[in-house]
Amino acid sequence: MVLWVSGMGVQHGDEECLQGFDKYKQPPENKRVNKGMKIEEFKFIYWMEYAHRMGGRALGLGAGQGLIVESLTWVRGAAKVRRLALTISILIGLIAVPGAFVAGNDVLFKS
C-alpha cells in the first residue's frame, strides 16, 4: 500500500511520483510480489487509493451529518426518521469495518 501521512495530498510532478514509487517498493512483500511493477501501474494504484480515501472521508462526513440529524430527531421523537437515521448510521459503520481491516487498521480488532 502507498504510505499515507496526515496532510499528504496529491503527488505533483514526476519527481514526487518517483519518490513515492521508491518508497512503495521498499517493504519485503512488495519486493517479492510486485518486483516487476512499472511506474504506470503504481500511478494507477496511487489514484485508486487516493479516490478510496476521499470517498471514505465523504462517507464519514455524511455519517457525521446523519448522526446530527439522528440526535435532533431523537430529541423530538420522530420515530420514522429516527429509525432511518439509525439504520443508515449502522450500515455506514458496517461498511467501514471491512475497509479498516483491508487498510491494515487491525488495532480495531485487538483487545
N, CA, C and O atoms as a GROMACS GRO file, in nm:
protein
  444
    1MET      N    1   0.084  -0.118   0.000
    1MET     CA    2   0.000   0.000   0.000
    1MET      C    3   0.088   0.124   0.000
    1MET      O    4   0.202   0.123   0.046
    2VAL      N    5   0.032   0.228  -0.052
    2VAL     CA    6   0.100   0.356  -0.055
    2VAL      C    7   0.101   0.414   0.086
    2VAL      O    8   0.002   0.402   0.158
    3LEU      N    9   0.211   0.476   0.124
    3LEU     CA   10   0.221   0.540   0.255
    3LEU      C   11   0.137   0.666   0.256
    3LEU      O   12   0.158   0.755   0.173
    4TRP      N   13   0.043   0.674   0.348
    4TRP     CA   14  -0.041   0.793   0.360
    4TRP      C   15  -0.012   0.857   0.494
    4TRP      O   16  -0.025   0.794   0.599
    5VAL      N   17   0.026   0.982   0.490
    5VAL     CA   18   0.054   1.059   0.610
    5VAL      C   19  -0.050   1.168   0.618
    5VAL      O   20  -0.091   1.223   0.516
    6SER      N   21  -0.092   1.200   0.738
    6SER     CA   22  -0.191   1.306   0.754
    6SER      C   23  -0.141   1.435   0.690
    6SER      O   24  -0.028   1.478   0.714
    7GLY      N   25  -0.225   1.496   0.610
    7GLY     CA   26  -0.187   1.618   0.541
    7GLY      C   27  -0.123   1.594   0.406
    7GLY      O   28  -0.097   1.689   0.332
    8MET      N   29  -0.095   1.468   0.374
    8MET     CA   30  -0.033   1.437   0.244
    8MET      C   31  -0.138   1.447   0.135
    8MET      O   32  -0.247   1.392   0.148
    9GLY      N   33  -0.105   1.517   0.031
    9GLY     CA   34  -0.200   1.537  -0.077
    9GLY      C   35  -0.161   1.462  -0.202
    9GLY      O   36  -0.090   1.362  -0.199
   10VAL      N   37  -0.210   1.512  -0.312
   10VAL     CA   38  -0.184   1.453  -0.442
   10VAL      C   39  -0.038   1.474  -0.480
   10VAL      O   40   0.020   1.578  -0.451
   11GLN      N   41   0.021   1.374  -0.546
   11GLN     CA   42   0.158   1.387  -0.594
   11GLN      C   43   0.160   1.481  -0.713
   11GLN      O   44   0.084   1.464  -0.809
   12HIS      N   45   0.247   1.580  -0.706
   12HIS     CA   46   0.260   1.677  -0.815
   12HIS      C   47   0.392   1.654  -0.887
   12HIS      O   48   0.499   1.667  -0.827
   13GLY      N   49   0.385   1.619  -1.011
   13GLY     CA   50   0.505   1.604  -1.092
   13GLY      C   51   0.563   1.464  -1.087
   13GLY      O   52   0.530   1.383  -1.000
   14ASP      N   53   0.651   1.439  -1.182
   14ASP     CA   54   0.714   1.308  -1.194
   14ASP      C   55   0.810   1.280  -1.079
   14ASP      O   56   0.825   1.165  -1.037
   15GLU      N   57   0.877   1.384  -1.029
   15GLU     CA   58   0.975   1.365  -0.921
   15GLU      C   59   0.907   1.310  -0.795
   15GLU      O   60   0.955   1.214  -0.736
   16GLU      N   61   0.796   1.371  -0.755
   16GLU     CA   62   0.723   1.322  -0.637
   16GLU      C   63   0.669   1.182  -0.661
   16GLU      O   64   0.667   1.099  -0.570
   17CYS      N   65   0.624   1.156  -0.782
   17CYS     CA   66   0.572   1.024  -0.815
   17CYS      C   67   0.682   0.918  -0.805
   17CYS      O   68   0.659   0.809  -0.752
   18LEU      N   69   0.800   0.949  -0.855
   18LEU     CA   70   0.912   0.855  -0.846
   18LEU      C   71   0.955   0.831  -0.702
   18LEU      O   72   0.988   0.719  -0.664
   19GLN      N   73   0.953   0.937  -0.621
   19GLN     CA   74   0.986   0.922  -0.479
   19GLN      C   75   0.885   0.830  -0.409
   19GLN      O   76   0.923   0.743  -0.331
   20GLY      N   77   0.757   0.851  -0.439
   20GLY     CA   78   0.653   0.765  -0.382
   20GLY      C   79   0.667   0.621  -0.429
   20GLY      O   80   0.646   0.528  -0.351
   21PHE      N   81   0.702   0.603  -0.554
   21PHE     CA   82   0.721   0.469  -0.610
   21PHE      C   83   0.838   0.399  -0.542
   21PHE      O   84   0.830   0.280  -0.512
   22ASP      N   85   0.947   0.472  -0.517
   22ASP     CA   86   1.062   0.414  -0.448
   22ASP      C   87   1.025   0.371  -0.306
   22ASP      O   88   1.066   0.264  -0.261
   23LYS      N   89   0.946   0.452  -0.236
   23LYS     CA   90   0.901   0.416  -0.101
   23LYS      C   91   0.808   0.295  -0.105
   23LYS      O   92   0.812   0.210  -0.017
   24TYR      N   93   0.725   0.289  -0.208
   24TYR     CA   94   0.630   0.179  -0.224
   24TYR      C   95   0.703   0.046  -0.243
   24TYR      O   96   0.654  -0.057  -0.197
   25LYS      N   97   0.818   0.048  -0.309
   25LYS     CA   98   0.892  -0.075  -0.339
   25LYS      C   99   0.975  -0.126  -0.221
   25LYS      O  100   1.028  -0.237  -0.229
   26GLN      N  101   0.988  -0.050  -0.112
   26GLN     CA  102   1.077  -0.087  -0.003
   26GLN      C  103   1.034  -0.210   0.079
   26GLN      O  104   1.120  -0.294   0.107
   27PRO      N  105   0.907  -0.225   0.119
   27PRO     CA  106   0.872  -0.340   0.203
   27PRO      C  107   0.902  -0.473   0.133
   27PRO      O  108   0.889  -0.483   0.011
   28PRO      N  109   0.943  -0.575   0.210
   28PRO     CA  110   0.978  -0.705   0.151
   28PRO      C  111   0.865  -0.766   0.067
   28PRO      O  112   0.892  -0.828  -0.036
   29GLU      N  113   0.740  -0.748   0.110
   29GLU     CA  114   0.628  -0.805   0.034
   29GLU      C  115   0.621  -0.746  -0.106
   29GLU      O  116   0.598  -0.817  -0.203
   30ASN      N  117   0.642  -0.616  -0.116
   30ASN     CA  118   0.637  -0.552  -0.247
   30ASN      C  119   0.756  -0.590  -0.333
   30ASN      O  120   0.745  -0.597  -0.455
   31LYS      N  121   0.870  -0.616  -0.270
   31LYS     CA  122   0.986  -0.662  -0.346
   31LYS      C  123   0.961  -0.801  -0.404
   31LYS      O  124   1.006  -0.832  -0.514
   32ARG      N  125   0.888  -0.883  -0.329
   32ARG     CA  126   0.862  -1.019  -0.372
   32ARG      C  127   0.745  -1.025  -0.471
   32ARG      O  128   0.757  -1.089  -0.575
   33VAL      N  129   0.635  -0.960  -0.439
   33VAL     CA  130   0.513  -0.972  -0.518
   33VAL      C  131   0.513  -0.879  -0.639
   33VAL      O  132   0.472  -0.919  -0.748
   34ASN      N  133   0.559  -0.757  -0.620
   34ASN     CA  134   0.548  -0.656  -0.726
   34ASN      C  135   0.683  -0.613  -0.782
   34ASN      O  136   0.701  -0.497  -0.818
   35LYS      N  137   0.778  -0.705  -0.790
   35LYS     CA  138   0.912  -0.664  -0.830
   35LYS      C  139   0.920  -0.615  -0.974
   35LYS      O  140   1.011  -0.540  -1.009
   36GLY      N  141   0.826  -0.655  -1.060
   36GLY     CA  142   0.827  -0.609  -1.198
   36GLY      C  143   0.733  -0.494  -1.226
   36GLY      O  144   0.706  -0.462  -1.342
   37MET      N  145   0.682  -0.432  -1.122
   37MET     CA  146   0.583  -0.326  -1.140
   37MET      C  147   0.645  -0.205  -1.209
   37MET      O  148   0.759  -0.167  -1.183
   38LYS      N  149   0.567  -0.147  -1.297
   38LYS     CA  150   0.610  -0.027  -1.369
   38LYS      C  151   0.545   0.096  -1.306
   38LYS      O  152   0.448   0.084  -1.231
   39ILE      N  153   0.600   0.212  -1.336
   39ILE     CA  154   0.553   0.337  -1.278
   39ILE      C  155   0.406   0.363  -1.312
   39ILE      O  156   0.333   0.420  -1.231
   40GLU      N  157   0.361   0.322  -1.431
   40GLU     CA  158   0.221   0.342  -1.470
   40GLU      C  159   0.128   0.262  -1.380
   40GLU      O  160   0.020   0.310  -1.344
   41GLU      N  161   0.169   0.140  -1.345
   41GLU     CA  162   0.088   0.057  -1.255
   41GLU      C  163   0.082   0.119  -1.116
   41GLU      O  164  -0.022   0.117  -1.051
   42PHE      N  165   0.195   0.174  -1.071
   42PHE     CA  166   0.197   0.242  -0.941
   42PHE      C  167   0.104   0.362  -0.942
   42PHE      O  168   0.031   0.385  -0.845
   43LYS      N  169   0.106   0.439  -1.050
   43LYS     CA  170   0.019   0.557  -1.058
   43LYS      C  171  -0.128   0.515  -1.049
   43LYS      O  172  -0.208   0.583  -0.985
   44PHE      N  173  -0.162   0.404  -1.115
   44PHE     CA  174  -0.300   0.355  -1.108
   44PHE      C  175  -0.336   0.320  -0.964
   44PHE      O  176  -0.442   0.359  -0.916
   45ILE      N  177  -0.249   0.246  -0.895
   45ILE     CA  178  -0.274   0.208  -0.756
   45ILE      C  179  -0.286   0.333  -0.669
   45ILE      O  180  -0.374   0.343  -0.584
   46TYR      N  181  -0.196   0.428  -0.691
   46TYR     CA  182  -0.196   0.551  -0.612
   46TYR      C  183  -0.331   0.623  -0.626
   46TYR      O  184  -0.391   0.663  -0.526
   47TRP      N  185  -0.377   0.640  -0.750
   47TRP     CA  186  -0.502   0.713  -0.772
   47TRP      C  187  -0.622   0.635  -0.721
   47TRP      O  188  -0.720   0.695  -0.676
   48MET      N  189  -0.618   0.504  -0.728
   48MET     CA  190  -0.728   0.424  -0.672
   48MET      C  191  -0.733   0.439  -0.520
   48MET      O  192  -0.841   0.456  -0.463
   49GLU      N  193  -0.617   0.434  -0.455
   49GLU     CA  194  -0.614   0.452  -0.310
   49GLU      C  195  -0.656   0.594  -0.272
   49GLU      O  196  -0.726   0.613  -0.173
   50TYR      N  197  -0.613   0.692  -0.350
   50TYR     CA  198  -0.649   0.830  -0.322
   50TYR      C  199  -0.801   0.848  -0.333
   50TYR      O  200  -0.863   0.911  -0.247
   51ALA      N  201  -0.860   0.794  -0.440
   51ALA     CA  202  -1.005   0.803  -0.457
   51ALA      C  203  -1.078   0.731  -0.344
   51ALA      O  204  -1.182   0.777  -0.297
   52HIS      N  205  -1.023   0.617  -0.301
   52HIS     CA  206  -1.083   0.542  -0.190
   52HIS      C  207  -1.080   0.624  -0.062
   52HIS      O  208  -1.179   0.627   0.012
   53ARG      N  209  -0.968   0.690  -0.035
   53ARG     CA  210  -0.957   0.772   0.086
   53ARG      C  211  -1.053   0.890   0.081
   53ARG      O  212  -1.118   0.921   0.181
   54MET      N  213  -1.062   0.957  -0.033
   54MET     CA  214  -1.153   1.071  -0.045
   54MET      C  215  -1.299   1.026  -0.033
   54MET      O  216  -1.381   1.096   0.027
   55GLY      N  217  -1.330   0.911  -0.092
   55GLY     CA  218  -1.466   0.856  -0.078
   55GLY      C  219  -1.498   0.822   0.066
   55GLY      O  220  -1.609   0.846   0.113
   56GLY      N  221  -1.400   0.766   0.136
   56GLY     CA  222  -1.419   0.734   0.277
   56GLY      C  223  -1.440   0.859   0.361
   56GLY      O  224  -1.522   0.859   0.453
   57ARG      N  225  -1.367   0.964   0.330
   57ARG     CA  226  -1.386   1.089   0.403
   57ARG      C  227  -1.524   1.148   0.376
   57ARG      O  228  -1.590   1.196   0.468
   58ALA      N  229  -1.567   1.142   0.251
   58ALA     CA  230  -1.701   1.193   0.218
   58ALA      C  231  -1.808   1.112   0.289
   58ALA      O  232  -1.906   1.166   0.339
   59LEU      N  233  -1.789   0.980   0.292
   59LEU     CA  234  -1.884   0.894   0.361
   59LEU      C  235  -1.884   0.924   0.511
   59LEU      O  236  -1.990   0.925   0.574
   60GLY      N  237  -1.767   0.948   0.566
   60GLY     CA  238  -1.757   0.983   0.707
   60GLY      C  239  -1.828   1.113   0.739
   60GLY      O  240  -1.895   1.125   0.841
   61LEU      N  241  -1.814   1.212   0.650
   61LEU     CA  242  -1.885   1.337   0.670
   61LEU      C  243  -2.036   1.315   0.663
   61LEU      O  244  -2.112   1.372   0.742
   62GLY      N  245  -2.077   1.232   0.568
   62GLY     CA  246  -2.220   1.201   0.558
   62GLY      C  247  -2.272   1.130   0.681
   62GLY      O  248  -2.383   1.158   0.728
   63ALA      N  249  -2.191   1.039   0.735
   63ALA     CA  250  -2.232   0.969   0.857
   63ALA      C  251  -2.240   1.066   0.973
   63ALA      O  252  -2.330   1.056   1.056
   64GLY      N  253  -2.146   1.159   0.979
   64GLY     CA  254  -2.149   1.259   1.085
   64GLY      C  255  -2.274   1.345   1.078
   64GLY      O  256  -2.336   1.376   1.179
   65GLN      N  257  -2.310   1.383   0.956
   65GLN     CA  258  -2.432   1.461   0.939
   65GLN      C  259  -2.554   1.377   0.976
   65GLN      O  260  -2.650   1.427   1.034
   66GLY      N  261  -2.550   1.249   0.941
   66GLY     CA  262  -2.660   1.160   0.977
   66GLY      C  263  -2.675   1.147   1.127
   66GLY      O  264  -2.787   1.141   1.178
   67LEU      N  265  -2.563   1.143   1.198
   67LEU     CA  266  -2.570   1.135   1.344
   67LEU      C  267  -2.628   1.263   1.404
   67LEU      O  268  -2.698   1.258   1.504
   68ILE      N  269  -2.597   1.377   1.342
   68ILE     CA  270  -2.655   1.503   1.390
   68ILE      C  271  -2.806   1.501   1.371
   68ILE      O  272  -2.882   1.535   1.462
   69VAL      N  273  -2.850   1.461   1.251
   69VAL     CA  274  -2.994   1.452   1.225
   69VAL      C  275  -3.058   1.352   1.320
   69VAL      O  276  -3.167   1.375   1.373
   70GLU      N  277  -2.990   1.240   1.340
   70GLU     CA  278  -3.042   1.137   1.429
   70GLU      C  279  -3.060   1.191   1.570
   70GLU      O  280  -3.162   1.166   1.633
   71SER      N  281  -2.961   1.262   1.619
   71SER     CA  282  -2.971   1.314   1.756
   71SER      C  283  -3.081   1.419   1.768
   71SER      O  284  -3.149   1.426   1.870
   72LEU      N  285  -3.100   1.501   1.664
   72LEU     CA  286  -3.206   1.601   1.669
   72LEU      C  287  -3.344   1.536   1.666
   72LEU      O  288  -3.435   1.577   1.738
   73THR      N  289  -3.359   1.434   1.581
   73THR     CA  290  -3.490   1.368   1.574
   73THR      C  291  -3.515   1.283   1.697
   73THR      O  292  -3.630   1.260   1.735
   74TRP      N  293  -3.410   1.235   1.760
   74TRP     CA  294  -3.424   1.156   1.882
   74TRP      C  295  -3.488   1.243   1.991
   74TRP      O  296  -3.575   1.198   2.064
   75VAL      N  297  -3.443   1.365   1.998
   75VAL     CA  298  -3.496   1.458   2.098
   75VAL      C  299  -3.642   1.489   2.067
   75VAL      O  300  -3.726   1.495   2.158
   76ARG      N  301  -3.673   1.510   1.940
   76ARG     CA  302  -3.809   1.547   1.901
   76ARG      C  303  -3.902   1.427   1.896
   76ARG      O  304  -4.024   1.444   1.898
   77GLY      N  305  -3.848   1.308   1.891
   77GLY     CA  306  -3.931   1.188   1.895
   77GLY      C  307  -3.990   1.147   1.761
   77GLY      O  308  -4.093   1.080   1.759
   78ALA      N  309  -3.930   1.186   1.652
   78ALA     CA  310  -3.980   1.147   1.520
   78ALA      C  311  -3.935   1.004   1.491
   78ALA      O  312  -3.822   0.982   1.448
   79ALA      N  313  -4.022   0.908   1.515
   79ALA     CA  314  -3.984   0.766   1.513
   79ALA      C  315  -3.938   0.719   1.376
   79ALA      O  316  -3.837   0.649   1.368
   80LYS      N  317  -4.007   0.754   1.268
   80LYS     CA  318  -3.969   0.706   1.135
   80LYS      C  319  -3.831   0.757   1.096
   80LYS      O  320  -3.746   0.680   1.051
   81VAL      N  321  -3.810   0.886   1.112
   81VAL     CA  322  -3.681   0.945   1.076
   81VAL      C  323  -3.572   0.890   1.166
   81VAL      O  324  -3.460   0.866   1.121
   82ARG      N  325  -3.603   0.870   1.292
   82ARG     CA  326  -3.505   0.818   1.387
   82ARG      C  327  -3.460   0.678   1.345
   82ARG      O  328  -3.341   0.650   1.345
   83ARG      N  329  -3.555   0.592   1.311
   83ARG     CA  330  -3.519   0.456   1.268
   83ARG      C  331  -3.436   0.459   1.140
   83ARG      O  332  -3.339   0.385   1.128
   84LEU      N  333  -3.474   0.544   1.046
   84LEU     CA  334  -3.400   0.554   0.921
   84LEU      C  335  -3.258   0.604   0.945
   84LEU      O  336  -3.162   0.548   0.892
   85ALA      N  337  -3.244   0.708   1.025
   85ALA     CA  338  -3.111   0.763   1.053
   85ALA      C  339  -3.024   0.661   1.126
   85ALA      O  340  -2.906   0.648   1.097
   86LEU      N  341  -3.083   0.590   1.220
   86LEU     CA  342  -3.008   0.489   1.294
   86LEU      C  343  -2.966   0.375   1.202
   86LEU      O  344  -2.853   0.327   1.209
   87THR      N  345  -3.056   0.332   1.114
   87THR     CA  346  -3.024   0.225   1.019
   87THR      C  347  -2.912   0.267   0.925
   87THR      O  348  -2.819   0.190   0.900
   88ILE      N  349  -2.919   0.389   0.873
   88ILE     CA  350  -2.815   0.438   0.783
   88ILE      C  351  -2.681   0.447   0.855
   88ILE      O  352  -2.578   0.410   0.799
   89SER      N  353  -2.682   0.496   0.978
   89SER     CA  354  -2.557   0.506   1.055
   89SER      C  355  -2.496   0.368   1.079
   89SER      O  356  -2.375   0.351   1.069
   90ILE      N  357  -2.579   0.271   1.111
   90ILE     CA  358  -2.529   0.135   1.134
   90ILE      C  359  -2.472   0.077   1.004
   90ILE      O  360  -2.366   0.014   1.006
   91LEU      N  361  -2.541   0.097   0.893
   91LEU     CA  362  -2.491   0.046   0.765
   91LEU      C  363  -2.358   0.109   0.727
   91LEU      O  364  -2.268   0.040   0.678
   92ILE      N  365  -2.344   0.238   0.749
   92ILE     CA  366  -2.217   0.305   0.719
   92ILE      C  367  -2.107   0.249   0.808
   92ILE      O  368  -1.995   0.227   0.762
   93GLY      N  369  -2.138   0.225   0.934
   93GLY     CA  370  -2.040   0.164   1.024
   93GLY      C  371  -2.000   0.025   0.979
   93GLY      O  372  -1.883  -0.012   0.986
   94LEU      N  373  -2.097  -0.053   0.932
   94LEU     CA  374  -2.067  -0.188   0.883
   94LEU      C  375  -1.981  -0.184   0.758
   94LEU      O  376  -1.900  -0.274   0.736
   95ILE      N  377  -1.999  -0.082   0.676
   95ILE     CA  378  -1.916  -0.067   0.557
   95ILE      C  379  -1.773  -0.030   0.597
   95ILE      O  380  -1.678  -0.072   0.532
   96ALA      N  381  -1.758   0.047   0.703
   96ALA     CA  382  -1.626   0.095   0.745
   96ALA      C  383  -1.540  -0.016   0.805
   96ALA      O  384  -1.418  -0.012   0.792
   97VAL      N  385  -1.600  -0.114   0.869
   97VAL     CA  386  -1.523  -0.220   0.936
   97VAL      C  387  -1.437  -0.298   0.837
   97VAL      O  388  -1.317  -0.311   0.860
   98PRO      N  389  -1.492  -0.352   0.727
   98PRO     CA  390  -1.404  -0.422   0.633
   98PRO      C  391  -1.302  -0.330   0.568
   98PRO      O  392  -1.191  -0.372   0.536
   99GLY      N  393  -1.340  -0.204   0.546
   99GLY     CA  394  -1.246  -0.108   0.489
   99GLY      C  395  -1.127  -0.087   0.581
   99GLY      O  396  -1.013  -0.081   0.536
  100ALA      N  397  -1.155  -0.076   0.711
  100ALA     CA  398  -1.047  -0.059   0.807
  100ALA      C  399  -0.960  -0.184   0.813
  100ALA      O  400  -0.838  -0.175   0.826
  101PHE      N  401  -1.022  -0.301   0.803
  101PHE     CA  402  -0.947  -0.425   0.804
  101PHE      C  403  -0.855  -0.435   0.683
  101PHE      O  404  -0.738  -0.470   0.696
  102VAL      N  405  -0.908  -0.404   0.566
  102VAL     CA  406  -0.830  -0.412   0.443
  102VAL      C  407  -0.716  -0.312   0.446
  102VAL      O  408  -0.606  -0.340   0.398
  103ALA      N  409  -0.740  -0.196   0.504
  103ALA     CA  410  -0.638  -0.092   0.509
  103ALA      C  411  -0.530  -0.122   0.612
  103ALA      O  412  -0.431  -0.050   0.620
  104GLY      N  413  -0.547  -0.227   0.690
  104GLY     CA  414  -0.444  -0.264   0.786
  104GLY      C  415  -0.463  -0.202   0.922
  104GLY      O  416  -0.371  -0.204   1.004
  105ASN      N  417  -0.578  -0.147   0.948
  105ASN     CA  418  -0.604  -0.088   1.079
  105ASN      C  419  -0.657  -0.195   1.174
  105ASN      O  420  -0.768  -0.182   1.226
  106ASP      N  421  -0.579  -0.298   1.196
  106ASP     CA  422  -0.625  -0.408   1.279
  106ASP      C  423  -0.622  -0.373   1.427
  106ASP      O  424  -0.653  -0.458   1.511
  107VAL      N  425  -0.585  -0.251   1.462
  107VAL     CA  426  -0.591  -0.206   1.601
  107VAL      C  427  -0.734  -0.214   1.650
  107VAL      O  428  -0.758  -0.240   1.768
  108LEU      N  429  -0.831  -0.194   1.561
  108LEU     CA  430  -0.972  -0.200   1.598
  108LEU      C  431  -1.011  -0.339   1.648
  108LEU      O  432  -1.105  -0.352   1.726
  109PHE      N  433  -0.939  -0.441   1.605
  109PHE     CA  434  -0.978  -0.577   1.637
  109PHE      C  435  -0.893  -0.638   1.748
  109PHE      O  436  -0.909  -0.756   1.782
  110LYS      N  437  -0.802  -0.560   1.804
  110LYS     CA  438  -0.718  -0.610   1.913
  110LYS      C  439  -0.777  -0.564   2.045
  110LYS      O  440  -0.834  -0.456   2.055
  111SER      N  441  -0.763  -0.648   2.147
  111SER     CA  442  -0.815  -0.607   2.278
  111SER      C  443  -0.707  -0.552   2.366
  111SER      O  444  -0.734  -0.514   2.480
   0.00000   0.00000   0.00000
